[in-house]
Amino acid sequence: MTEPTREEVDRMSGPVLLEFGASWCPHCHAIQPVLEAMLARSSEVEHIRVEDGGGKPLGRSFGVKLRTTLVFLRDGRVAGRIVRPSSEEIAEGFAELKAASAV
């Protein structure tokens, strides 16, 4: 999948997780098992992995400075954001996103 534009992201409906990282990033690799488990239990959440780096417009539009940054969206609006997250923070982010979906 090609990187969406900020305008496309802003128009997305429902719960979305933007994962900003890099294929060479050890922090990104470390969270993959937890992230994949959470996504497997959260089929309603659209997951978009963005290969991020200097000068990438989508990451810059969300203020991404470190990898891994997870941005949780609800109907195109930021519902949460965590940088270099722990397993607990990832679980909390998904719980908050799902709670917002139930409202």
C-alpha positions in Angstrom: 0.0 0.0 0.0 1.3 3.5 -0.8 1.4 6.1 1.9 -1.9 7.9 2.1 -2.0 11.7 2.1 -3.0 13.7 5.1 -6.2 14.6 3.3 -7.0 10.9 2.8 -6.3 10.1 6.4 -8.5 13.0 7.6 -11.4 11.6 5.6 -11.1 8.0 6.9 -14.0 6.7 8.9 -14.0 4.4 11.9 -11.0 3.4 14.0 -7.6 3.6 12.3 -4.1 2.9 13.6 -1.2 4.7 11.9 2.1 3.0 12.7 5.1 5.2 11.8 8.3 3.2 11.8 11.2 1.9 9.6 12.2 -1.6 8.5 15.6 -1.2 10.1 14.3 0.2 13.5 14.9 -2.1 16.5 12.1 -0.4 18.4 9.7 -1.1 15.6 10.6 -4.7 15.5 10.4 -5.1 19.2 6.7 -4.2 19.4 5.5 -6.2 16.4 4.4 -9.3 18.4 2.3 -7.2 20.7 0.9 -5.0 18.0 0.0 -8.0 15.8 -1.8 -9.7 18.7 -3.8 -6.6 19.4 -4.7 -6.1 15.7 -5.8 -9.8 15.6 -8.3 -9.1 18.4 -9.3 -5.8 16.8 -10.5 -6.5 13.3 -12.5 -3.3 13.3 -9.3 -1.2 13.4 -7.7 -0.4 10.1 -4.0 -0.6 10.4 -1.7 1.4 8.1 2.0 0.9 8.4 4.0 4.0 7.2 7.7 3.7 6.5 8.8 6.9 8.0 11.9 9.0 7.6 13.2 12.5 7.1 11.1 14.6 4.8 8.1 12.2 4.7 5.0 14.5 4.6 2.5 12.3 6.5 4.8 11.7 9.4 5.7 15.4 9.6 2.0 16.4 9.5 1.5 14.3 12.7 4.7 15.6 14.3 6.5 12.3 14.2 10.1 12.6 15.4 10.9 9.2 16.8 10.1 5.7 15.6 7.9 3.9 16.6 5.1 6.3 16.8 1.5 5.0 16.9 -1.3 7.4 16.1 -4.8 6.2 16.9 -7.6 7.9 14.9 -11.3 7.9 15.1 -13.1 9.2 12.0 -10.0 11.1 10.9 -9.3 12.8 14.3 -6.5 11.9 16.6 -7.8 9.9 19.5 -4.4 9.0 21.0 -0.7 9.0 20.3 2.2 7.0 21.8 5.9 7.1 21.1 8.1 4.1 21.5 5.3 2.4 23.3 5.4 -0.4 25.9 3.1 -3.4 25.7 0.8 -1.8 28.3 0.6 1.5 26.4 -0.3 -0.3 23.2 -3.1 -2.2 25.0 -4.3 1.0 26.6 -4.4 2.7 23.2 -6.5 0.0 21.7 -8.8 0.0 24.7 -9.4 3.7 24.5 -9.9 3.5 20.7 -12.5 0.7 21.1 -14.2 2.6 24.0 -14.6 5.6 21.7 -16.1 3.3 19.0 -18.7 2.1 21.5 -20.0 5.6 22.2 
